[in-house]
Structures are given as structure tokens and as C-alpha cells.
Coordinates of C-alpha atoms and ligand atoms in Angstrom, one line a residue:
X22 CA -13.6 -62.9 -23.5
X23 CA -15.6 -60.8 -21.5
X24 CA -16.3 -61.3 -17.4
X25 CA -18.8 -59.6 -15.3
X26 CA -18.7 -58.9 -11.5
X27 CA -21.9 -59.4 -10.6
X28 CA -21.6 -58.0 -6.5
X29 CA -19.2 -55.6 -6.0
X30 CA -19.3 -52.2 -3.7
X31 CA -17.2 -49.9 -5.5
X32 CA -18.9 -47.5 -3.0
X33 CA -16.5 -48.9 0.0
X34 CA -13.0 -47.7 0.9
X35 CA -10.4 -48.0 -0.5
X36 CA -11.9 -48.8 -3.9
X37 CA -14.2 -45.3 -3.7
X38 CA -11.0 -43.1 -3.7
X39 CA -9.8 -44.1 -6.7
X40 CA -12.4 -45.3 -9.3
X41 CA -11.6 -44.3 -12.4
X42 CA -7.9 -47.1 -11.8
X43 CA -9.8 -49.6 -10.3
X44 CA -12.2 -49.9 -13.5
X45 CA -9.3 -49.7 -15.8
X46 CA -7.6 -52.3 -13.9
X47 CA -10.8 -54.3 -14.2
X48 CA -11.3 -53.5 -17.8
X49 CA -7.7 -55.0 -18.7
X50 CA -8.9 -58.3 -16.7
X51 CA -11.8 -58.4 -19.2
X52 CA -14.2 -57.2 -16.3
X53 CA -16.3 -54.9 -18.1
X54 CA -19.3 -54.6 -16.2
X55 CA -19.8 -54.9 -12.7
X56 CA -22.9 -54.4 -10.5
X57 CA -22.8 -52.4 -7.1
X58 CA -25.1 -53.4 -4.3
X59 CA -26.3 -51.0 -2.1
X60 CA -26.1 -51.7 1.9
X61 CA -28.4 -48.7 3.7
X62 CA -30.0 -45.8 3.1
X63 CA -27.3 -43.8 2.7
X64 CA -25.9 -45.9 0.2
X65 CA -28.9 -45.1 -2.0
X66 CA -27.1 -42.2 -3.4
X67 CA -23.8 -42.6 -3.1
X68 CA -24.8 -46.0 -5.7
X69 CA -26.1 -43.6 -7.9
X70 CA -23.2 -41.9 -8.3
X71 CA -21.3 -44.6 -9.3
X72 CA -23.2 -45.5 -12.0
X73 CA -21.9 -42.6 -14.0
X74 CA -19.0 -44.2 -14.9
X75 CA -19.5 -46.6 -18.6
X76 CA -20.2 -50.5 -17.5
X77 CA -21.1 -49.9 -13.9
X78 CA -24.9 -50.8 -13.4
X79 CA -26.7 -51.2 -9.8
X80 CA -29.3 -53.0 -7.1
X81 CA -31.5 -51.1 -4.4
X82 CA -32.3 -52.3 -1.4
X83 CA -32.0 -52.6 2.6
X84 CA -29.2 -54.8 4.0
X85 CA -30.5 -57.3 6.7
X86 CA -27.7 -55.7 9.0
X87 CA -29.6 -52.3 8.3
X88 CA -32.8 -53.2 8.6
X89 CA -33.7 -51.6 11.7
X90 CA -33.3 -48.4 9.1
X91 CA -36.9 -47.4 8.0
X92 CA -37.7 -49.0 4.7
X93 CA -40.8 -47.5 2.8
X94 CA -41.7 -48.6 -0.2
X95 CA -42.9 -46.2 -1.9
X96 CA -38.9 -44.8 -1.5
X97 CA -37.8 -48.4 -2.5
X98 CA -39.9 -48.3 -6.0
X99 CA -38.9 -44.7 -6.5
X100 CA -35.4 -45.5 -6.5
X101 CA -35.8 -48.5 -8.8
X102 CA -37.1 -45.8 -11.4
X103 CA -33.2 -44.3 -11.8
X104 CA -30.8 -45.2 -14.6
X105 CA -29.0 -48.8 -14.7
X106 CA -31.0 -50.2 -12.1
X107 CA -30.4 -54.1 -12.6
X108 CA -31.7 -55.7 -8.8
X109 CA -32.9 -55.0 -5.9
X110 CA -30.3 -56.1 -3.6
X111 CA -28.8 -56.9 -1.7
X112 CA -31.3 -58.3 0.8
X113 CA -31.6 -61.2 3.0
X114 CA -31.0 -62.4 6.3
X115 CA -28.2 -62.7 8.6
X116 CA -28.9 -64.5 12.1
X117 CA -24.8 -64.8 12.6
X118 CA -24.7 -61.3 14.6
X119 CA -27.4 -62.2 17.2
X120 CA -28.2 -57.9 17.7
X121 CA -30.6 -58.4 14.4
X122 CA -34.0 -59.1 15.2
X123 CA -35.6 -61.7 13.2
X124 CA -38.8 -61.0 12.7
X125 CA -37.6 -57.8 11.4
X126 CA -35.0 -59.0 9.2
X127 CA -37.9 -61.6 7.4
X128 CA -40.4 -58.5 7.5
X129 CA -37.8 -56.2 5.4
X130 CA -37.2 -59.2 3.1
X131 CA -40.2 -59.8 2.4
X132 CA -41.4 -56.1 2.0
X133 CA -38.6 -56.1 -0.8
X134 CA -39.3 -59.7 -2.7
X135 CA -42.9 -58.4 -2.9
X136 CA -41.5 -55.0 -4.7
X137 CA -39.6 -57.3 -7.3
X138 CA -42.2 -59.9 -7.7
X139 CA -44.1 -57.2 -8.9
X140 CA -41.7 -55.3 -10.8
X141 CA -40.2 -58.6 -12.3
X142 CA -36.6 -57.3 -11.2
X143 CA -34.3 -60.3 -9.6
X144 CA -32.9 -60.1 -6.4
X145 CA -29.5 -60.6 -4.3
X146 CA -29.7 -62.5 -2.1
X147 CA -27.2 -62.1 1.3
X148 CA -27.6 -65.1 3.6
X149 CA -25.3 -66.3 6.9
X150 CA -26.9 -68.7 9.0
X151 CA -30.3 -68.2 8.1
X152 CA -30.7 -71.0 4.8
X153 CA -33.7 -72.8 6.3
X154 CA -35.8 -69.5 7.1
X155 CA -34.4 -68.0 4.0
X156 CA -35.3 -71.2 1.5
X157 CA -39.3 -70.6 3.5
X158 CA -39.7 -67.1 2.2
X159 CA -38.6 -68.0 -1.2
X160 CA -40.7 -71.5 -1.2
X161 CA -43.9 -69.0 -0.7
X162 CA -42.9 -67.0 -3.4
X163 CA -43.6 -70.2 -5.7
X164 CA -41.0 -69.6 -7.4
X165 CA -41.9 -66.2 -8.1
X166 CA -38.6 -64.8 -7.0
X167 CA -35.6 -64.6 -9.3
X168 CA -32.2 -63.8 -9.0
X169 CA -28.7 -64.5 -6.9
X170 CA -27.6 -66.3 -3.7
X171 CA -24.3 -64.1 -3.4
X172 CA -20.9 -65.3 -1.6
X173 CA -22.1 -69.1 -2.2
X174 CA -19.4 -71.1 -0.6
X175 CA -21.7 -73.8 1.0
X176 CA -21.9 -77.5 -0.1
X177 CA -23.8 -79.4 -3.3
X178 CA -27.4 -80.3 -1.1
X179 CA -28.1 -76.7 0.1
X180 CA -26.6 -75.0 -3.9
X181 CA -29.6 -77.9 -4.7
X182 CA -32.1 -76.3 -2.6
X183 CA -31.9 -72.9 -4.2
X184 CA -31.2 -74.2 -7.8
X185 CA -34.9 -76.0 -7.4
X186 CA -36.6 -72.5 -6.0
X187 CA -35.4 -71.1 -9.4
X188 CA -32.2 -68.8 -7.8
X189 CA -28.8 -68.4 -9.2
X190 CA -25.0 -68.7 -7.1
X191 CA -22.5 -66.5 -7.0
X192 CA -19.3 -67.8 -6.6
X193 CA -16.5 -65.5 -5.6
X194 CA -13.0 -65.8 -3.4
X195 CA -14.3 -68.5 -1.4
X196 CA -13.5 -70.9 -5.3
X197 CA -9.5 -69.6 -4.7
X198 CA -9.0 -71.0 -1.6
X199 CA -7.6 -74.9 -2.0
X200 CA -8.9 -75.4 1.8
X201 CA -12.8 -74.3 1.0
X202 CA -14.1 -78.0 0.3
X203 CA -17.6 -77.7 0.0
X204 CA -17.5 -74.5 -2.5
X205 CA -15.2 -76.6 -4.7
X206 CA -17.7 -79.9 -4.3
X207 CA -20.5 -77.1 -5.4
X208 CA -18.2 -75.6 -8.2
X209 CA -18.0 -78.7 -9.6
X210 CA -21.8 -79.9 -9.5
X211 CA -24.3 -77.1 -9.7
X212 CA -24.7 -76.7 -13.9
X213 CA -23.0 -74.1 -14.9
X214 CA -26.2 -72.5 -16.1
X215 CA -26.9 -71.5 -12.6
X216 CA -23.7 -69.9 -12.0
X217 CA -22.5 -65.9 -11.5
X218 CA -18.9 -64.9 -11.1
X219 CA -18.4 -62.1 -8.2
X220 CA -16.0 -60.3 -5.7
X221 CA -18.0 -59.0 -3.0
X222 CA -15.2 -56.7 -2.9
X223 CA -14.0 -55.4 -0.7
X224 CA -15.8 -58.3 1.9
X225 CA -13.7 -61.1 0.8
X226 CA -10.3 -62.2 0.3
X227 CA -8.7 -64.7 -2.5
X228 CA -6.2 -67.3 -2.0
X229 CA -3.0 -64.7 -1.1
X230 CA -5.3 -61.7 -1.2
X231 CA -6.6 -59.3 1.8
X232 CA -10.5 -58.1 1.4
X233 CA -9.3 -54.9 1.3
X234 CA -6.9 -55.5 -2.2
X235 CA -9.4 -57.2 -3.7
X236 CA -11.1 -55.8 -6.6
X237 CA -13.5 -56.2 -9.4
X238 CA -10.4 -57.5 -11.2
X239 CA -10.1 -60.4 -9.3
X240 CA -13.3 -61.9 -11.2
X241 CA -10.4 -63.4 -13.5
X242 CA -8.8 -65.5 -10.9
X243 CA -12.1 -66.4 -9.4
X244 CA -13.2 -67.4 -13.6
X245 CA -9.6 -69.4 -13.2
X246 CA -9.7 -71.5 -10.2
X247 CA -13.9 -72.1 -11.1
X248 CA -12.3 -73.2 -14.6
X249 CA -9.7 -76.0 -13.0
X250 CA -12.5 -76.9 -9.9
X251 CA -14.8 -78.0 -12.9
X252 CA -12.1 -79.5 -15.4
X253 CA -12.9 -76.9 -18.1
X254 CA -11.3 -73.8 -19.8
X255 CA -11.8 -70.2 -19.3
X256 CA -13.6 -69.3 -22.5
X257 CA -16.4 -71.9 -21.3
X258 CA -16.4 -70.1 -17.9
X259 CA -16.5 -67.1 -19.4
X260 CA -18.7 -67.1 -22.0
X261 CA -21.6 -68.9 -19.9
X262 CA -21.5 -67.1 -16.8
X263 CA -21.3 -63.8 -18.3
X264 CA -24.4 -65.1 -20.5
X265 CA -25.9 -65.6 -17.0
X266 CA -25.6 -62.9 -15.7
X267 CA -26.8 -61.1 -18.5
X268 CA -29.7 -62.8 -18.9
X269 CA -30.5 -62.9 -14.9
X270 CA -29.9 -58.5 -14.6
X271 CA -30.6 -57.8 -18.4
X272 CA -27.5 -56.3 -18.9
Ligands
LIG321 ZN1 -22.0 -57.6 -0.5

């Protein structure tokens, strides 16, 4: 059995101090590749440099709580050109924190779903509170745009929305928690085709676990609690979204 951690920032305290346990750790969970989002510019490099280690693959982009930050493009598709680039992520819009403006948030976005339109790379996708202007930009794509709605945890009409604009939903923590109704209605409806295991570590907690513990790891619990939410076992889990995610990033 083999699991992949498709959204993880290994670049974040307190995974970043000690690497070299936390992929072990993850390697004896079956977690054998995991992909690290970047956040801002400064994360550019510091994404790079976690790619050295065997299994660890990344995304590019500009976070919509960064994107006052000056995005060129030109930068943008000159870091794409670097070793184990899988995504451009993670991107999106967040209308949650209300300092963000919008119309610079959908400008950014779009600036980078036009970079991976053209370079045929998928995207992930980072959305709070936003689904409706989000689900616009991607509908005028005609379903040009591939990739990953990240930290799904949303009910089975809007995981429908994205399914038919050709996107993919990661499921992480939110699966562990007995009290998170709507992920566990989604779990159990959206094919499992369309499905990508992830942490979001260290963003999100599990059932009995603090953000801050969690790790890439942790993609086995999230594999177990998807496996009893749909009535299936773990190989099936396994082996399908791990397919998925290969075939979405190319692993
Ligand atoms: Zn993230």
C-alpha cells in the first residue's frame, strides 16, 4: 500500500526543523510522496530546498493571503522550470479575512490559471468563503483548468459543482472528525475517482490531534476514517487515490 500527501508544507515550523524524522515517520505510514505548496515569495526558495529530499515533489504559486506581494509572470514560469515541479499552487481566494482585496485576489488567480492553462500543469486550489466567485473563474476556463480543491470539508451540492468543472477534492483532517457532517456526506458521495488524500499540515488538526502535531503521516488515519465514511477497506482507498493523485500531478 502506498499513500500520498498531496498538500503538505513541510516548509512550516515545527516540521522544517526536523525533516529528515518527519519523512521516515511518514515513510513507515506508507506515505511516500508528499507535495509541498508554496505560500509567498519567500517560500519560492525555501520549496526548493525541500525537494532535495527522495519523494518530496512541489507547486509554485501566490497565496490569495499574499497576493498583495508582486506576482510577475515571467518569475512565476521561471520557477515552474525547476526540478519536481508538479502544480502551481496553491492559489485561490479567501474573502474570510476581509483585509484581502478582491479584485486583487481574482486578478492574481487568474494571472496564475492562465500560466497553467498554458503549461497544462494542474492547480491547487485554496478557497474560504469565496465558492461562488471561485466556481466563475473556473466556469470561464471551460474547463480548461485541472487540478485540486484542497481542505474539502463542504457538503455533496457544492463537491458537485467542482466535480462537473473537471477539479479534484482533497480530503484531509476535516474526514477524522465524527462531528464534520457535511465532509462525511461528501466522503461518501463524490466517486472516489475524484478524490486526493492530504494534511495541510501543519493547518489542520485530526480527531485528537493539534495542527501543529500533525504530519504527513497522518494521511493514514485520514485513508482510515475516508475508508469507514465510505463502507470500504484501506487497500481500495489506497490504491485509487494514490492513482489519482498520480495521474492529476504526474507523479
Ligand atoms: Zn495549505
Amino acid at each position: 500500500m502506498r499513500l500520498v500527501d498531496t498538500h503538505c508544507h513541510l516548509t512550516f515550523g515545527p516540521m522544517s526543523d526536523h525533516l529528515r524524522p518527519v519523512l521516515d515517520r511518514a515513510r513507515k505510514a506508507n506515505v511516500d510522496r508528499i507535495i509541498v505548496p508554496s505560500y509567498d515569495l519567500d517560500s519560492w526558495n525555501q520549496v526548493e530546498h525541500v525537494t532535495e529530499f527522495e519523494g518530496v515533489f512541489c507547486a509554485y504559486g501566490l497565496h490569495p493571503w499574499v497576493a498583495d506581494q508582486p506576482l510577475s509572470r515571467a518569475d512565476l514560469e521561471r520557477v515552474l522550470e525547476r526540478d519536481k515541479v508538479v502544480a502551481i499552487g496553491e492559489i485561490g481566494l479567501d474573502y474570510k479575512i476581509p483585509k484581502y482585496d478582491r479584485r486583487r485576489q481574482k486578478e492574481v488567480l487568474r494571472t496564475q490559471l492562465d500560466v497553467a492553462v498554458e503549461k497544462g500543469l494542474p492547480v491547487i486550489l485554496h478557497c474560504r468563503g469565496a465558492f461562488d466567485d471561485l466556481l466563475d473563474v473556473l466556469a470561464s476556463y471551460n474547463g480548461d483548468v485541472k487540478g485540486v480543491l484542497h481542505a474539502f470539508s463542504r457538503g455533496p451540492q457544492l463537491a458537485q459543482r467542482f466535480i462537473d468543472q473537471g477539479l479534484s477534492l482533497g480530503f484531509g483532517g476535516a474526514i477524522t472528525r465524527p462531528g464534520a457532517i457535511r465532509c462525511h456526506e461528501s466522503a461518501k458521495v463524490v466517486p472516489l475517482d475524484r478524490i486526493v488524500l492530504e494534511t495541510d499540515a501543519p493547518s489542520i488538526g485530526l480527531d485528537g490531534v493539534e495542527p501543529a502535531d500533525v504530519e504527513p503521516k497522518h494521511v493514514l488515519d485520514i485513508a482510515e476514517s475516508l475508508a469507514s465514511a465510505r463502507d470500504t477497506d484501506m487497500v481500495d482507498i489506497a490504491q485509487t487515490t494514490t492513482c489519482n493523485a498520480e495521474k492529476i500531478f504526474g507523479l
